[in-house]
CSV table of C-alpha atoms in Angstrom, one decimal:
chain,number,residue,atom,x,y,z
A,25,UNK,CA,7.9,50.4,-66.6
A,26,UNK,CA,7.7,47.1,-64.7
A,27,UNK,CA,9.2,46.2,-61.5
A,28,UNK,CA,9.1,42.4,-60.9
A,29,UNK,CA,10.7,41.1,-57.7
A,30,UNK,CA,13.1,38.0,-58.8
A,31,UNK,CA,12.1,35.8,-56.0
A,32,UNK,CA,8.0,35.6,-56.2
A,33,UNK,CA,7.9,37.2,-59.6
A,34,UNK,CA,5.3,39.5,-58.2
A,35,UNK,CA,4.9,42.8,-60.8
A,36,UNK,CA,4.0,46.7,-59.8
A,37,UNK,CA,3.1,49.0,-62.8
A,38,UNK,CA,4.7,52.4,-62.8
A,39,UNK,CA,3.1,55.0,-65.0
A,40,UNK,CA,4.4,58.2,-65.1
A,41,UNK,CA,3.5,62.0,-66.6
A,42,UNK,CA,7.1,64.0,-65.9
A,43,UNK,CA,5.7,66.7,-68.3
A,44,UNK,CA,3.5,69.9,-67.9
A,45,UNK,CA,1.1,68.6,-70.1
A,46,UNK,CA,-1.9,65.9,-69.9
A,47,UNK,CA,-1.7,62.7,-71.6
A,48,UNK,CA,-5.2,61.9,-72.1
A,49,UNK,CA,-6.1,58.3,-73.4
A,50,UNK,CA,-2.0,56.7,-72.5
A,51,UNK,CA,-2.4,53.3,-73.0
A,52,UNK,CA,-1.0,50.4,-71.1
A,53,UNK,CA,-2.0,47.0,-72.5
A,54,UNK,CA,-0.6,45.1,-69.3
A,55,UNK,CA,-4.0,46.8,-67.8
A,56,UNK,CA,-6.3,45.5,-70.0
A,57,UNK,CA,-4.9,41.8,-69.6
A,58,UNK,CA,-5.3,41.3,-65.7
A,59,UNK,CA,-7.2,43.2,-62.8
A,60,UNK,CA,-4.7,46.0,-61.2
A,61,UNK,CA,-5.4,47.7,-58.1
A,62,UNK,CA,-4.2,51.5,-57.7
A,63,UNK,CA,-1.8,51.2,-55.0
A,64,UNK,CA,-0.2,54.8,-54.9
A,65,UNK,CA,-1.6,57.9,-57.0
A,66,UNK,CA,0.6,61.2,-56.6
A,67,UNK,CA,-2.0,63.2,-58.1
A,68,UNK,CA,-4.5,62.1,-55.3
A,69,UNK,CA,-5.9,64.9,-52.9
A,70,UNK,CA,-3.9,63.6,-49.9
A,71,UNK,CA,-0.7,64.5,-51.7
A,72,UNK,CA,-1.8,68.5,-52.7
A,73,UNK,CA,-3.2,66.9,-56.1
A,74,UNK,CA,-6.3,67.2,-57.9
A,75,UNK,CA,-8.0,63.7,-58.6
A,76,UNK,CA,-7.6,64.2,-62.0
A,77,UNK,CA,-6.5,60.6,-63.0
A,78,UNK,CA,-9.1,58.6,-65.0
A,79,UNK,CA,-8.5,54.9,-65.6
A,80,UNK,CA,-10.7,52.8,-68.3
A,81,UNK,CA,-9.5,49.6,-69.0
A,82,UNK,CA,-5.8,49.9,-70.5
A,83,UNK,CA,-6.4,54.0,-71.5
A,84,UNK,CA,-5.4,56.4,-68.5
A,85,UNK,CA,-6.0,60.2,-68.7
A,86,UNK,CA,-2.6,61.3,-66.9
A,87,UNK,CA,-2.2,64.6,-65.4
A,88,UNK,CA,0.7,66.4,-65.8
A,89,UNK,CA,3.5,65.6,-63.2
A,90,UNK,CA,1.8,62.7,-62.1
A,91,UNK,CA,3.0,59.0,-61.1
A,92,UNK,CA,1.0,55.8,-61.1
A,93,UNK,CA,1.7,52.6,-58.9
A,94,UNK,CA,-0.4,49.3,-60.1
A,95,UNK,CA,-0.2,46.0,-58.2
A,96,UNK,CA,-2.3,42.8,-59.7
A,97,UNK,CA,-4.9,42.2,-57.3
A,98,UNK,CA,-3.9,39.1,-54.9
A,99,UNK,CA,-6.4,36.3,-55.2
A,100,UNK,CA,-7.9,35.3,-52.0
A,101,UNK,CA,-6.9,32.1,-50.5
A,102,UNK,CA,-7.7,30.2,-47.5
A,103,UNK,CA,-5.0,30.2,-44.7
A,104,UNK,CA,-4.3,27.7,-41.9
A,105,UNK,CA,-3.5,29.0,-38.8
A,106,UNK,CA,0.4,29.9,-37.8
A,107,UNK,CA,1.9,27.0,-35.6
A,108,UNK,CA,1.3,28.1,-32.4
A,109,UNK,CA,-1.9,29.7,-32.9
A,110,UNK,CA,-5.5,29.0,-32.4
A,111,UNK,CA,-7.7,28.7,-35.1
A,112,UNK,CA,-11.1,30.9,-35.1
A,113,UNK,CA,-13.0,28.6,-36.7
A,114,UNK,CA,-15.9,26.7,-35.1
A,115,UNK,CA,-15.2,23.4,-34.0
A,116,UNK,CA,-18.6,21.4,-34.6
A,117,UNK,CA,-19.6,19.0,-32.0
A,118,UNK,CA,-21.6,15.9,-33.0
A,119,UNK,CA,-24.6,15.1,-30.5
A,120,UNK,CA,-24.2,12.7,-27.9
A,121,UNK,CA,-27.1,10.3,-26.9
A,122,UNK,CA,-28.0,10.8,-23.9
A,123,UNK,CA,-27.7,8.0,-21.1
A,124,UNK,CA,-30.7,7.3,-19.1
């Protein structure tokens, strides 16, 4: 399923395996159309798991009892400063001729 929050229309995928058996080669288009990050994989070692998920495109070789979280990835942007704050960037200084 797909969760999209109503105010920034941001989406998360949700793939999930609730069976005892592997789904191998499950496909989800919505993959194939845009570049998804793995945010949360309950199948990971971390969680007890086995690293048995393997993505390729839009096909995903699901484990069984397994659940999938997929964000798009954000696209970087430049950001200005917070009011307030100071700015890391280098200020650049022209040269000055020197008075003699």
């Amino acid at each position: 399923f797909i969760r999209r929050s109503p105010d920034t229309s941001r989406e998360i995928i949700c793939v999930c395996n609730f069976s005892a058996v592997p789904r191998n080669g499950y496909r989800v288009d919505r993959l194939g159309n845009a570049t998804y990050d793995l945010i949360l994989n309950t199948n990971s070692d971390s969680y007890g798991g086995t690293e048995g998920v393997s993505i390729n495109n839009d096909a995903i070789d699901l484990p069984p009892l397994t659940t999938l979280w997929f964000a798009p990835q954000k696209a970087t942007k430049k950001s200005s400063p917070q009011k307030g704050t100071k700015s890391t960037k280098k200020k650049t200084t022209t040269a000055r001729p020197k008075v003699i």
